[in-house]
Every structure is written in structure tokens, then in C-alpha cells.
């Protein structure tokens, strides 16, 4: 697949008190809590000590869910406050609250 043919991902910026705390980037720039990755590795692969392959697969699945949820949320608003995110996303993301997200 050519690079041009890839689906364009939204760029996410994370703010707290009007200051950027996570520079603009793809959603993979948002850190997932390690305990969530391990929990999901156990759920998906029965693997409590995931190798980089399982860890990467778990992260990809979680990022796809996050991407879909944020894409749908950004249709409604330009800025999303952390309190407005689905609870599972607030649990998954390793960002201290409160924060807001913008997309471009």
C-alpha cells in the first residue's frame, strides 16, 4: 500500500489549563496505563507477562477503540473535556485529569 493511500488519522492535542501537556500527534502519542495493557493481554491472550508482540497487539486494539470513540465525539464538539470521555477511555489513558482534547 502506498503511503498516500493510507487513511489520514486525526491529530490529537491534550491541554490542561490552556497549556499543551501532550504535543500534537496521532492517538498513539497518548499513553496507555501499563496495568490496562497487562489486564487486556490477560483477557485477549491469557498472557500476564506480554512480550512485545502481544503488548503491541493489545495497544493496537485499544487505540482503535479510542480512535473510534474520539472520532465520534469530535463530530459533536471541537474540544472534548476529559469528564466527557467514556469512562473506559479515562481509565485506559495515562493522563492526569482534568484535561481537554482537540483534534485536527
CSV table of C-alpha atoms in Angstrom, one decimal, residues 1-7:
chain,number,residue,atom,x,y,z
A,1,UNK,CA,0.0,0.0,0.0
A,2,UNK,CA,1.4,3.4,-0.9
A,3,UNK,CA,1.9,5.9,1.8
A,4,UNK,CA,-0.6,8.3,0.1
A,5,UNK,CA,-3.3,5.6,0.2
A,6,UNK,CA,-3.3,5.3,4.0
A,7,UNK,CA,-6.2,6.7,5.9
